[in-house]
């Protein structure tokens, strides 16, 4: 007959086993496509035809990765993904920095400065977060045409900045309203002006929400396909558009290993940023959730 202490210990073990089982099984199901992509990209076509999609490669080869990076045919050109991969960085870095910077400034104003119509204006900003992407395509195309930015990387940066400011403004405003008002009053009594309060007081304590906004905007811009295919052309297109063109460009036998290698290359930056900064993303989302 089990003692009371032993019974409690067995119950805890069973409870933890159940919890871990509930976590491991969905995680395995969720990761199965990623594992399949990695294994397929490291196999030759002969092994792909004769094996299982989840089987480990018998002979690991990086030929598919080298080919899609340097010489894969994308549309009518055969220069690989490397140029388009660089385009995505030329788009995502300024778009992220500008949208986060303007969003932080807007959030600071909405949270701490009262002016006529501020609530109405902030409501319109929130409304901009829920506008479907398809609605802005035609007016944005007209604007880029007037600015002589159609089909260019700066034009695509402008599109992402305009669309991303609504989200970053909401993030920063909701974070800044949780900062005690006494801090601002004390700073103003000490003679700090508008910019001094923003740069010397708010930003140093706002790194959690800064990280959330950077990760959110970076992944959104990097993974975007609709704006890229609509507002960029030719050699100015991002890697997501090039990936679509590569997958849909085939002569003869379909090279599944190359398609999977290309998909992995396109996904690597977002995977790395989530692995490296995922804990900051969670902290930032929780920061300001409870006021007081």
Backbone as numpy.savetxt, mean C-alpha at the origin, in Angstrom:
# Nx Ny Nz CAx CAy CAz Cx Cy Cz
-7.23 -40.73 38.97 -8.08 -39.54 38.97 -7.19 -38.29 38.97
-7.46 -37.35 38.08 -6.63 -36.17 37.93 -6.89 -35.19 39.06
-5.81 -34.54 39.55 -5.96 -33.51 40.57 -6.52 -32.24 39.94
-6.95 -31.32 40.80 -7.53 -30.08 40.31 -6.52 -29.27 39.50
-5.25 -29.22 40.00 -4.23 -28.48 39.29 -3.92 -29.07 37.93
-3.87 -30.40 37.86 -3.61 -31.07 36.58 -4.76 -30.83 35.61
-5.99 -30.85 36.14 -7.17 -30.62 35.30 -7.14 -29.22 34.69
-6.75 -28.24 35.49 -6.67 -26.86 34.98 -5.59 -26.75 33.91
-4.45 -27.43 34.14 -3.35 -27.38 33.17 -3.77 -28.01 31.85
-4.47 -29.16 31.89 -4.95 -29.81 30.67 -5.93 -28.92 29.93
-6.81 -28.27 30.70 -7.80 -27.36 30.08 -7.11 -26.21 29.36
-6.06 -25.66 29.98 -5.32 -24.56 29.34 -4.64 -25.03 28.06
-4.04 -26.22 28.11 -3.37 -26.75 26.93 -4.36 -26.97 25.79
-5.51 -27.53 26.11 -6.54 -27.76 25.09 -7.05 -26.43 24.54
-7.23 -25.46 25.43 -7.71 -24.15 24.98 -6.72 -23.47 24.05
-5.43 -23.53 24.41 -4.41 -22.91 23.56 -4.28 -23.66 22.24
-4.39 -24.98 22.29 -4.33 -25.76 21.05 -5.46 -25.40 20.11
-6.64 -25.18 20.68 -7.80 -24.80 19.86 -7.58 -23.41 19.24
-7.06 -22.49 20.05 -6.83 -21.13 19.55 -5.78 -21.13 18.44
-4.67 -21.83 18.69 -3.61 -21.88 17.67 -4.09 -22.60 16.41
-4.91 -23.62 16.60 -5.47 -24.31 15.43 -6.35 -23.40 14.61
-7.17 -22.59 15.30 -8.05 -21.64 14.60 -7.25 -20.57 13.86
-6.02 -20.28 14.34 -5.19 -19.28 13.69 -4.34 -19.87 12.57
-3.80 -21.06 12.82 -2.88 -21.67 11.86 -3.60 -22.11 10.59
-4.78 -22.69 10.73 -5.50 -23.20 9.56 -5.86 -22.08 8.59
-6.50 -20.96 9.04 -6.76 -19.86 8.10 -5.48 -19.26 7.52
-4.41 -19.18 8.35 -3.14 -18.64 7.85 -2.58 -19.51 6.74
-2.67 -20.84 6.91 -2.17 -21.76 5.88 -2.98 -21.62 4.59
-4.29 -21.50 4.73 -5.15 -21.33 3.54 -4.83 -20.01 2.84
-4.60 -18.96 3.65 -4.31 -17.64 3.09 -2.96 -17.62 2.39
-1.98 -18.34 2.95 -0.62 -18.32 2.39 -0.42 -19.31 1.25
-1.35 -20.24 1.06 -1.19 -21.25 0.02 -0.99 -20.64 -1.37
-1.77 -19.64 -1.79 -1.51 -19.05 -3.12 -0.13 -18.43 -3.24
0.34 -17.77 -2.16 1.68 -17.17 -2.19 2.75 -18.24 -2.32
2.62 -19.31 -1.56 3.58 -20.41 -1.64 3.58 -21.02 -3.04
2.38 -21.18 -3.59 2.27 -21.73 -4.94 2.96 -20.84 -5.96
2.80 -19.53 -5.83 3.45 -18.59 -6.74 4.96 -18.69 -6.64
5.48 -18.73 -5.41 6.93 -18.79 -5.23 7.50 -20.08 -5.82
6.86 -21.21 -5.49 7.35 -22.50 -5.99 7.28 -22.56 -7.52
6.18 -22.07 -8.09 6.03 -22.11 -9.54 7.07 -21.26 -10.24
7.38 -20.10 -9.64 8.37 -19.21 -10.27 9.77 -19.80 -10.24
10.02 -20.77 -9.35 11.35 -21.37 -9.23 11.48 -22.70 -9.96
10.46 -23.08 -10.73 10.47 -24.35 -11.45 10.64 -24.11 -12.94
11.09 -25.15 -13.63 11.10 -25.13 -15.10 9.71 -25.52 -15.59
9.42 -25.25 -16.84 8.11 -25.57 -17.38 7.87 -27.09 -17.42
8.91 -27.87 -17.66 8.75 -29.33 -17.65 8.32 -29.83 -16.28
8.91 -29.27 -15.23 8.54 -29.69 -13.88 7.13 -29.21 -13.53
6.75 -28.03 -14.02 5.40 -27.52 -13.74 4.35 -28.44 -14.35
4.61 -28.90 -15.57 3.63 -29.76 -16.24 3.50 -31.13 -15.57
4.55 -31.59 -14.95 4.54 -32.94 -14.39 4.33 -33.00 -12.89
4.29 -31.86 -12.21 4.22 -31.86 -10.76 2.97 -31.24 -10.20
2.99 -31.01 -8.89 1.90 -30.40 -8.15 2.22 -28.93 -7.90
1.21 -28.06 -7.92 1.47 -26.64 -7.79 2.03 -26.28 -6.41
1.79 -27.12 -5.40 2.29 -26.85 -4.06 3.53 -27.67 -3.72
4.04 -28.43 -4.69 5.23 -29.24 -4.43 6.48 -28.37 -4.50
7.45 -28.69 -3.65 8.70 -27.94 -3.62 9.50 -28.22 -4.90
10.15 -27.21 -5.47 10.92 -27.43 -6.72 12.00 -28.49 -6.54
12.07 -29.39 -7.49 13.12 -30.41 -7.45 14.47 -29.81 -7.81
14.46 -28.88 -8.74 15.69 -28.19 -9.14 15.38 -26.69 -9.23
15.81 -25.94 -8.22 15.49 -24.51 -8.16 16.24 -23.77 -9.27
15.49 -22.95 -10.00 16.09 -22.15 -11.05 15.50 -20.74 -11.03
16.34 -19.76 -11.27 15.92 -18.36 -11.29 15.86 -17.81 -12.71
15.84 -18.70 -13.68 15.80 -18.26 -15.07 14.55 -17.45 -15.38
13.41 -17.87 -14.83 12.16 -17.13 -15.08 12.27 -15.72 -14.52
12.85 -15.56 -13.34 13.02 -14.24 -12.73 13.94 -13.36 -13.59
15.05 -13.94 -14.05 15.98 -13.17 -14.87 15.34 -12.74 -16.19
14.55 -13.64 -16.77 13.96 -13.33 -18.06 12.92 -12.23 -17.95
12.03 -12.31 -16.96 10.99 -11.28 -16.86 11.59 -9.94 -16.43
12.72 -9.96 -15.75 13.33 -8.71 -15.33 14.08 -8.03 -16.47
14.76 -8.81 -17.30 15.63 -8.21 -18.32 15.05 -8.22 -19.73
14.35 -9.28 -20.13 14.05 -9.42 -21.56 12.65 -9.92 -21.89
11.74 -9.99 -20.95 10.39 -10.44 -21.26 9.68 -9.44 -22.17
8.86 -9.94 -23.07 8.12 -9.08 -24.00 6.86 -8.54 -23.32
6.76 -7.22 -23.28 5.60 -6.55 -22.70 4.99 -5.71 -23.81
3.89 -6.19 -24.36 3.35 -5.56 -25.54 4.24 -5.82 -26.72
4.73 -4.74 -27.34 5.58 -4.89 -28.53 7.06 -4.70 -28.21
7.39 -4.41 -26.95 8.79 -4.24 -26.55 9.22 -5.41 -25.68
10.49 -5.74 -25.73 11.02 -6.89 -24.98 12.16 -6.45 -24.08
11.88 -5.51 -23.19 12.91 -5.02 -22.27 12.71 -5.44 -20.84
11.75 -6.30 -20.55 11.53 -6.77 -19.19 10.82 -5.76 -18.32
10.73 -6.10 -17.03 9.98 -5.28 -16.07 10.82 -4.18 -15.42
12.12 -4.21 -15.60 12.98 -3.32 -14.81 12.64 -1.85 -15.00
12.35 -1.42 -16.21 12.03 -0.02 -16.44 10.71 0.38 -15.79
9.71 -0.48 -15.89 8.41 -0.19 -15.30 8.47 -0.26 -13.78
9.31 -1.13 -13.26 9.52 -1.21 -11.82 10.08 0.12 -11.30
11.03 0.68 -12.03 11.56 1.99 -11.67 10.51 3.08 -11.78
9.63 3.00 -12.79 8.55 3.97 -12.92 7.67 3.98 -11.68
7.37 2.81 -11.15 6.50 2.74 -9.97 7.13 3.47 -8.79
8.46 3.35 -8.64 9.12 4.08 -7.56 9.11 5.58 -7.83
9.26 5.98 -9.08 9.19 7.40 -9.41 7.81 7.98 -9.15
6.80 7.13 -9.17 5.43 7.56 -8.90 5.12 7.51 -7.41
5.46 6.38 -6.78 4.99 6.15 -5.41 5.71 7.02 -4.39
6.98 7.31 -4.58 7.71 8.09 -3.57 7.21 9.53 -3.47
7.18 10.30 -4.57 6.64 11.66 -4.44 5.15 11.69 -4.11
4.37 10.76 -4.64 2.93 10.74 -4.35 2.68 10.49 -2.87
3.46 9.59 -2.27 3.31 9.29 -0.85 3.74 10.46 0.01
4.91 11.02 -0.28 5.42 12.12 0.53 4.51 13.35 0.45
4.05 13.68 -0.75 3.21 14.87 -0.90 1.85 14.68 -0.25
1.22 13.54 -0.47 -0.11 13.33 0.10 -0.06 13.25 1.62
0.98 12.62 2.17 1.12 12.56 3.63 1.42 13.95 4.19
2.29 14.70 3.53 2.60 16.04 4.00 1.40 16.97 3.99
0.68 17.01 2.88 -0.51 17.85 2.81 -1.61 17.35 3.74
-1.72 16.03 3.88 -2.72 15.48 4.78 -2.45 15.84 6.22
-1.16 15.82 6.63 -0.80 16.21 7.99 -1.14 17.68 8.24
-0.84 18.55 7.28 -1.15 19.97 7.43 -2.65 20.20 7.48
-3.39 19.54 6.60 -4.85 19.69 6.60 -5.46 19.17 7.91
-4.97 18.01 8.37 -5.48 17.46 9.61 -5.21 18.37 10.80
-4.04 19.01 10.81 -3.70 19.97 11.86 -4.66 21.15 11.85
-4.98 21.65 10.67 -5.88 22.79 10.57 -7.29 22.41 11.01
-7.79 21.29 10.51 -9.15 20.88 10.86 -9.31 20.54 12.34
-8.24 20.06 12.96 -8.33 19.63 14.36 -8.18 20.79 15.34
-7.43 21.83 14.96 -7.05 22.82 15.97 -7.36 24.27 15.59
-7.88 24.50 14.41 -8.18 25.86 14.01 -9.62 25.94 13.52
-10.39 26.83 14.13 -11.81 26.99 13.79 -11.96 28.14 12.79
-12.74 27.91 11.75 -13.05 28.95 10.77 -14.42 28.65 10.19
-15.02 29.61 9.55 -16.38 29.45 9.04 -16.41 28.34 7.98
-17.33 27.42 8.19 -17.51 26.33 7.23 -16.52 25.21 7.36
-15.77 25.13 8.50 -14.75 24.10 8.63 -15.36 22.70 8.66
-16.49 22.54 9.36 -17.13 21.22 9.42 -17.68 20.79 8.06
-18.21 21.77 7.32 -18.73 21.44 5.98 -17.58 21.03 5.06
-16.47 21.76 5.15 -15.32 21.45 4.30 -14.74 20.07 4.66
-14.67 19.78 5.96 -14.16 18.47 6.35 -15.12 17.36 5.91
-16.42 17.63 5.93 -17.39 16.66 5.42 -17.18 16.37 3.95
-16.84 17.41 3.19 -16.56 17.22 1.76 -15.29 16.40 1.56
-14.30 16.61 2.43 -13.07 15.81 2.36 -13.39 14.34 2.63
-14.22 14.08 3.65 -14.62 12.71 3.93 -15.39 12.12 2.76
-16.22 12.92 2.13 -16.96 12.44 0.97 -16.02 12.02 -0.14
-14.89 12.73 -0.25 -13.90 12.37 -1.27 -13.28 11.01 -1.06
-13.31 10.52 0.21 -12.75 9.19 0.48 -13.60 8.08 -0.11
-14.86 8.37 -0.35 -15.79 7.32 -0.77 -16.24 7.46 -2.22
-15.60 8.36 -2.96 -15.92 8.51 -4.38 -15.29 7.35 -5.15
-16.05 6.60 -5.92 -15.44 5.50 -6.70 -14.41 6.03 -7.68
-13.36 5.26 -7.88 -12.28 5.69 -8.77 -12.78 5.97 -10.18
-13.74 5.18 -10.63 -14.20 5.31 -12.02 -14.84 6.67 -12.29
-15.40 7.30 -11.26 -16.10 8.56 -11.46 -15.14 9.68 -11.85
-13.91 9.63 -11.34 -12.98 10.73 -11.56 -12.16 10.56 -12.84
-12.32 9.47 -13.55 -11.46 9.22 -14.71 -11.60 10.29 -15.79
-12.83 10.58 -16.20 -13.04 11.53 -17.30 -12.65 12.95 -16.90
-13.13 13.49 -15.75 -12.70 14.85 -15.39 -11.19 14.95 -15.15
-10.60 13.91 -14.58 -9.15 13.96 -14.34 -8.39 13.90 -15.65
-8.88 13.14 -16.61 -8.23 13.09 -17.92 -8.27 14.46 -18.59
-9.41 15.14 -18.47 -9.51 16.49 -19.03 -8.55 17.46 -18.36
-8.43 17.37 -17.02 -7.52 18.25 -16.30 -6.07 18.00 -16.69
-5.68 16.73 -16.78 -4.30 16.42 -17.16 -4.01 16.89 -18.58
-5.01 16.81 -19.46 -4.82 17.30 -20.82 -4.58 18.80 -20.84
-5.33 19.54 -20.02 -5.14 20.99 -19.96 -3.79 21.38 -19.36
-3.32 20.55 -18.42 -2.03 20.83 -17.80 -0.84 20.27 -18.59
-1.12 19.63 -19.73 -0.08 19.01 -20.56 0.67 17.90 -19.82
-0.05 17.18 -18.97 0.56 16.10 -18.19 -0.02 14.74 -18.54
-0.84 14.68 -19.57 -1.46 13.40 -19.94 -0.39 12.40 -20.40
-0.50 11.18 -19.89 0.41 10.11 -20.29 1.80 10.22 -19.71
1.98 11.02 -18.63 3.30 11.22 -18.05 3.32 10.76 -16.59
4.52 10.54 -16.08 4.68 10.17 -14.68 4.26 11.30 -13.74
4.65 12.57 -13.98 4.16 13.65 -13.10 2.64 13.75 -13.08
1.99 13.48 -14.21 0.53 13.50 -14.22 -0.06 12.43 -13.33
0.53 11.25 -13.37 0.04 10.15 -12.53 0.31 10.44 -11.06
1.44 11.08 -10.76 1.72 11.49 -9.38 0.66 12.46 -8.89
0.29 13.42 -9.72 -0.74 14.39 -9.35 -2.06 13.70 -9.05
-2.44 12.73 -9.86 -3.69 12.01 -9.64 -3.68 11.32 -8.29
-2.61 10.64 -7.97 -2.54 9.91 -6.70 -2.49 10.86 -5.50
-1.82 12.00 -5.65 -1.77 12.97 -4.57 -3.16 13.52 -4.28
-3.86 13.91 -5.32 -5.21 14.48 -5.16 -6.15 13.47 -4.52
-6.10 12.23 -4.98 -7.00 11.22 -4.44 -6.57 10.79 -3.03
-5.28 10.80 -2.73 -4.82 10.33 -1.43 -4.94 11.35 -0.32
-5.00 12.65 -0.66 -5.07 13.68 0.37 -6.31 13.51 1.25
-7.42 13.08 0.68 -8.64 12.92 1.47 -8.43 11.91 2.59
-7.80 10.78 2.28 -7.58 9.75 3.29 -6.57 10.22 4.35
-5.45 10.79 3.91 -4.44 11.20 4.88 -4.94 12.34 5.75
-5.76 13.23 5.20 -6.36 14.30 6.01 -7.24 13.71 7.10
-8.04 12.73 6.75 -8.90 12.07 7.74 -8.07 11.40 8.82
-7.00 10.68 8.43 -6.16 10.00 9.41 -5.57 11.00 10.40
-4.95 12.06 9.90 -4.27 13.02 10.77 -5.25 13.82 11.60
-6.36 14.22 11.03 -7.34 14.98 11.80 -7.86 14.17 12.98
-8.21 12.91 12.73 -8.72 12.06 13.81 -7.66 11.77 14.87
-6.40 11.80 14.49 -5.33 11.61 15.47 -5.08 12.89 16.25
-5.05 14.03 15.57 -4.72 15.29 16.23 -5.78 15.73 17.22
-7.05 15.36 17.02 -8.09 15.79 17.96 -7.93 15.09 19.31
-7.13 14.01 19.36 -6.90 13.33 20.64 -5.78 13.96 21.44
-5.04 14.89 20.85 -3.96 15.57 21.56 -4.58 16.60 22.50
-4.22 16.61 23.79 -4.81 17.55 24.74 -4.68 19.00 24.28
-5.76 19.75 24.41 -5.77 21.15 23.98 -4.81 22.00 24.80
-4.51 21.57 26.03 -3.61 22.34 26.89 -2.22 22.48 26.28
-1.81 21.47 25.49 -0.49 21.54 24.85 -0.42 22.71 23.88
-1.49 22.90 23.11 -1.51 24.00 22.14 -1.60 25.35 22.85
-2.40 25.40 23.92 -2.53 26.66 24.66 -1.20 27.06 25.27
-0.49 26.07 25.84 0.81 26.37 26.44 1.81 26.83 25.38
1.77 26.20 24.22 2.70 26.58 23.15 2.42 27.99 22.66
1.14 28.36 22.55 0.80 29.70 22.08 1.16 30.75 23.13
1.01 30.40 24.41 1.41 31.33 25.46 2.91 31.58 25.41
3.65 30.53 25.08 5.11 30.67 24.96 5.55 31.34 23.68
4.60 31.71 22.83 4.92 32.45 21.63 5.04 31.62 20.36
4.70 30.34 20.42 4.79 29.49 19.22 3.66 29.85 18.26
4.00 30.03 17.00 3.00 30.34 15.99 2.47 29.08 15.30
1.80 29.31 14.18 1.15 28.23 13.44 2.15 27.14 13.05
3.24 27.52 12.40 4.21 26.55 11.92 5.05 25.95 13.03
5.34 26.73 14.06 6.13 26.20 15.18 5.37 25.11 15.91
4.07 25.31 16.13 3.25 24.29 16.78 3.21 23.03 15.93
3.10 23.21 14.62 2.98 22.06 13.72 4.27 21.25 13.67
5.40 21.92 13.44 6.66 21.21 13.22 7.35 20.81 14.53
7.24 21.61 15.58 8.01 21.36 16.79 7.23 20.62 17.88
5.90 20.59 17.75 5.10 19.94 18.79 4.31 18.76 18.24
3.54 18.99 17.17 2.66 17.94 16.68 3.40 16.82 15.97
4.20 17.17 14.99 4.86 16.13 14.19 5.75 15.19 15.02
6.53 15.70 15.99 7.36 14.77 16.78 6.57 13.73 17.56
5.29 14.00 17.88 4.49 13.03 18.63 3.51 12.29 17.72
3.67 12.44 16.42 2.68 11.88 15.49 3.24 10.76 14.62
4.39 10.18 15.01 4.98 9.15 14.16 4.09 7.93 13.96
3.28 7.51 14.94 2.39 6.36 14.67 1.46 6.60 13.49
0.81 7.76 13.45 -0.14 8.02 12.36 0.60 8.37 11.07
1.82 8.90 11.19 2.63 9.13 9.99 2.94 7.80 9.32
3.31 6.80 10.11 3.61 5.48 9.56 2.37 4.85 8.93
1.23 4.99 9.59 -0.02 4.46 9.01 -0.28 5.09 7.65
-0.15 6.41 7.57 -0.44 7.12 6.32 0.56 6.74 5.23
1.83 6.60 5.59 2.85 6.23 4.60 2.58 4.83 4.05
2.33 3.87 4.95 2.08 2.50 4.51 0.81 2.43 3.68
-0.24 3.10 4.14 -1.51 3.10 3.41 -1.34 3.66 2.00
-0.72 4.82 1.91 -0.58 5.47 0.61 0.41 4.74 -0.28
1.51 4.26 0.28 2.49 3.54 -0.52 1.87 2.31 -1.16
1.19 1.48 -0.37 0.60 0.26 -0.91 -0.52 0.58 -1.89
-1.30 1.61 -1.60 -2.39 1.97 -2.51 -1.88 2.43 -3.86
-0.85 3.27 -3.85 -0.30 3.78 -5.11 0.44 2.67 -5.85
1.23 1.87 -5.12 2.01 0.82 -5.78 1.10 -0.22 -6.44
0.02 -0.59 -5.77 -0.86 -1.63 -6.29 -1.91 -1.12 -7.28
-1.94 0.19 -7.49 -2.95 0.74 -8.38 -2.77 0.26 -9.82
-3.89 -0.08 -10.43 -3.88 -0.45 -11.85 -4.74 0.50 -12.68
-5.90 0.90 -12.14 -6.85 1.68 -12.93 -6.28 3.03 -13.34
-5.73 3.79 -12.40 -5.14 5.08 -12.74 -3.93 4.90 -13.64
-3.13 3.86 -13.39 -1.95 3.63 -14.20 -2.28 3.35 -15.65
-3.29 2.50 -15.88 -3.64 2.16 -17.25 -4.41 3.29 -17.93
-5.02 4.18 -17.14 -5.82 5.27 -17.71 -5.01 6.52 -18.01
-4.03 6.83 -17.15 -3.35 8.12 -17.25 -1.87 8.04 -17.61
-1.34 6.83 -17.76 0.06 6.68 -18.19 0.08 5.96 -19.54
1.13 6.17 -20.27 1.21 5.58 -21.60 2.63 5.13 -21.89
2.74 4.02 -22.64 4.03 3.55 -23.11 5.03 3.29 -22.00
6.19 3.89 -22.10 7.27 3.66 -21.15 7.05 4.34 -19.81
5.97 5.11 -19.67 5.68 5.78 -18.40 4.76 4.96 -17.51
4.33 3.80 -17.94 3.39 3.00 -17.18 4.03 2.37 -15.96
3.27 2.18 -14.87 3.81 1.51 -13.67 3.91 0.01 -13.86
4.49 -0.67 -12.87 4.75 -2.10 -12.99 3.47 -2.92 -13.02
2.40 -2.44 -12.38 1.14 -3.21 -12.39 0.57 -3.31 -13.79
0.65 -2.23 -14.55 0.16 -2.25 -15.93 1.07 -3.14 -16.79
2.37 -3.03 -16.57 3.31 -3.87 -17.31 3.09 -5.35 -17.00
2.77 -5.66 -15.75 2.49 -7.04 -15.37 1.27 -7.57 -16.12
0.25 -6.77 -16.21 -0.95 -7.18 -16.96 -0.61 -7.41 -18.43
0.16 -6.51 -19.00 0.52 -6.65 -20.42 1.41 -7.86 -20.64
2.30 -8.16 -19.69 3.17 -9.33 -19.83 2.37 -10.62 -19.79
1.45 -10.71 -18.83 0.64 -11.92 -18.69 -0.23 -12.15 -19.91
-0.70 -11.06 -20.50 -1.59 -11.18 -21.66 -0.83 -11.18 -22.98
0.50 -11.13 -22.94 1.32 -11.23 -24.15 1.95 -12.61 -24.18
1.55 -13.42 -25.11 2.11 -14.78 -25.16 2.24 -15.23 -26.61
3.30 -15.94 -26.86 3.51 -16.57 -28.17 3.84 -18.03 -27.94
3.02 -18.92 -28.43 3.26 -20.34 -28.21 2.81 -20.78 -26.83
3.66 -21.53 -26.13 3.33 -22.10 -24.83 3.29 -21.03 -23.75
2.27 -21.11 -22.89 2.15 -20.16 -21.79 3.19 -20.48 -20.73
4.02 -19.49 -20.38 5.09 -19.68 -19.39 4.58 -19.28 -18.02
4.05 -20.23 -17.28 3.47 -19.93 -15.98 4.55 -19.53 -14.96
5.73 -20.09 -15.08 6.79 -19.71 -14.15 7.18 -18.24 -14.31
7.17 -17.75 -15.54 7.48 -16.35 -15.78 6.37 -15.44 -15.27
5.12 -15.84 -15.45 4.00 -15.05 -14.94 4.06 -14.93 -13.43
4.36 -16.05 -12.75 4.44 -16.02 -11.30 5.65 -15.22 -10.82
6.77 -15.32 -11.52 7.96 -14.53 -11.16 7.67 -13.04 -11.31
6.99 -12.67 -12.39 6.64 -11.27 -12.60 5.71 -10.76 -11.51
4.74 -11.59 -11.14 3.81 -11.20 -10.07 4.53 -11.02 -8.75
5.50 -11.90 -8.46 6.26 -11.78 -7.22 7.12 -10.52 -7.23
7.74 -10.20 -8.36 8.55 -8.99 -8.46 7.68 -7.76 -8.20
6.49 -7.73 -8.79 5.60 -6.59 -8.61 5.11 -6.47 -7.17
5.00 -7.59 -6.47 4.46 -7.58 -5.11 5.52 -7.39 -4.03
6.80 -7.56 -4.37 7.87 -7.53 -3.36 7.92 -6.26 -2.52
7.83 -5.05 -3.10 7.92 -3.85 -2.25 6.83 -3.78 -1.20
5.60 -4.12 -1.54 4.52 -4.06 -0.54 4.69 -5.14 0.52
5.17 -6.32 0.11 5.42 -7.38 1.09 6.51 -6.93 2.06
7.58 -6.35 1.55 8.69 -5.92 2.39 8.25 -4.82 3.36
7.47 -3.86 2.87 7.08 -2.75 3.74 6.14 -3.20 4.85
5.29 -4.18 4.55 4.41 -4.69 5.60 5.18 -5.54 6.61
6.13 -6.33 6.14 6.93 -7.14 7.07 7.80 -6.24 7.94
8.39 -5.21 7.34 9.31 -4.34 8.07 8.59 -3.36 8.99
7.42 -2.88 8.58 6.74 -1.83 9.35 5.33 -2.21 9.77
5.01 -3.49 9.72 3.65 -3.91 10.06 3.26 -3.56 11.48
4.21 -3.71 12.43 3.88 -3.42 13.83 3.60 -1.93 14.04
4.28 -1.08 13.28 4.01 0.36 13.38 2.63 0.68 12.81
2.22 -0.07 11.79 0.91 0.14 11.20 -0.18 -0.16 12.23
-0.04 -1.26 12.96 -1.02 -1.62 13.97 -1.02 -0.63 15.12
0.17 -0.20 15.55 0.23 0.81 16.61 -0.44 2.11 16.20
-0.21 2.50 14.96 -0.80 3.75 14.48 -2.31 3.67 14.38
-2.83 2.51 13.97 -4.28 2.36 13.89 -4.91 2.42 15.27
-4.21 1.90 16.28 -4.75 1.88 17.63 -4.55 3.20 18.34
-3.53 3.96 17.94 -3.25 5.23 18.59 -4.40 6.19 18.35
-4.89 6.78 19.42 -6.01 7.70 19.29 -7.35 7.05 19.25
-7.39 5.70 19.36 -8.68 5.01 19.34 -9.50 5.33 20.57
-8.80 5.58 21.71 -9.49 5.93 22.94 -8.95 7.27 23.40
-9.82 8.20 23.63 -9.40 9.53 24.05 -9.54 9.67 25.55
-8.53 10.28 26.17 -8.61 10.53 27.60 -7.80 9.52 28.38
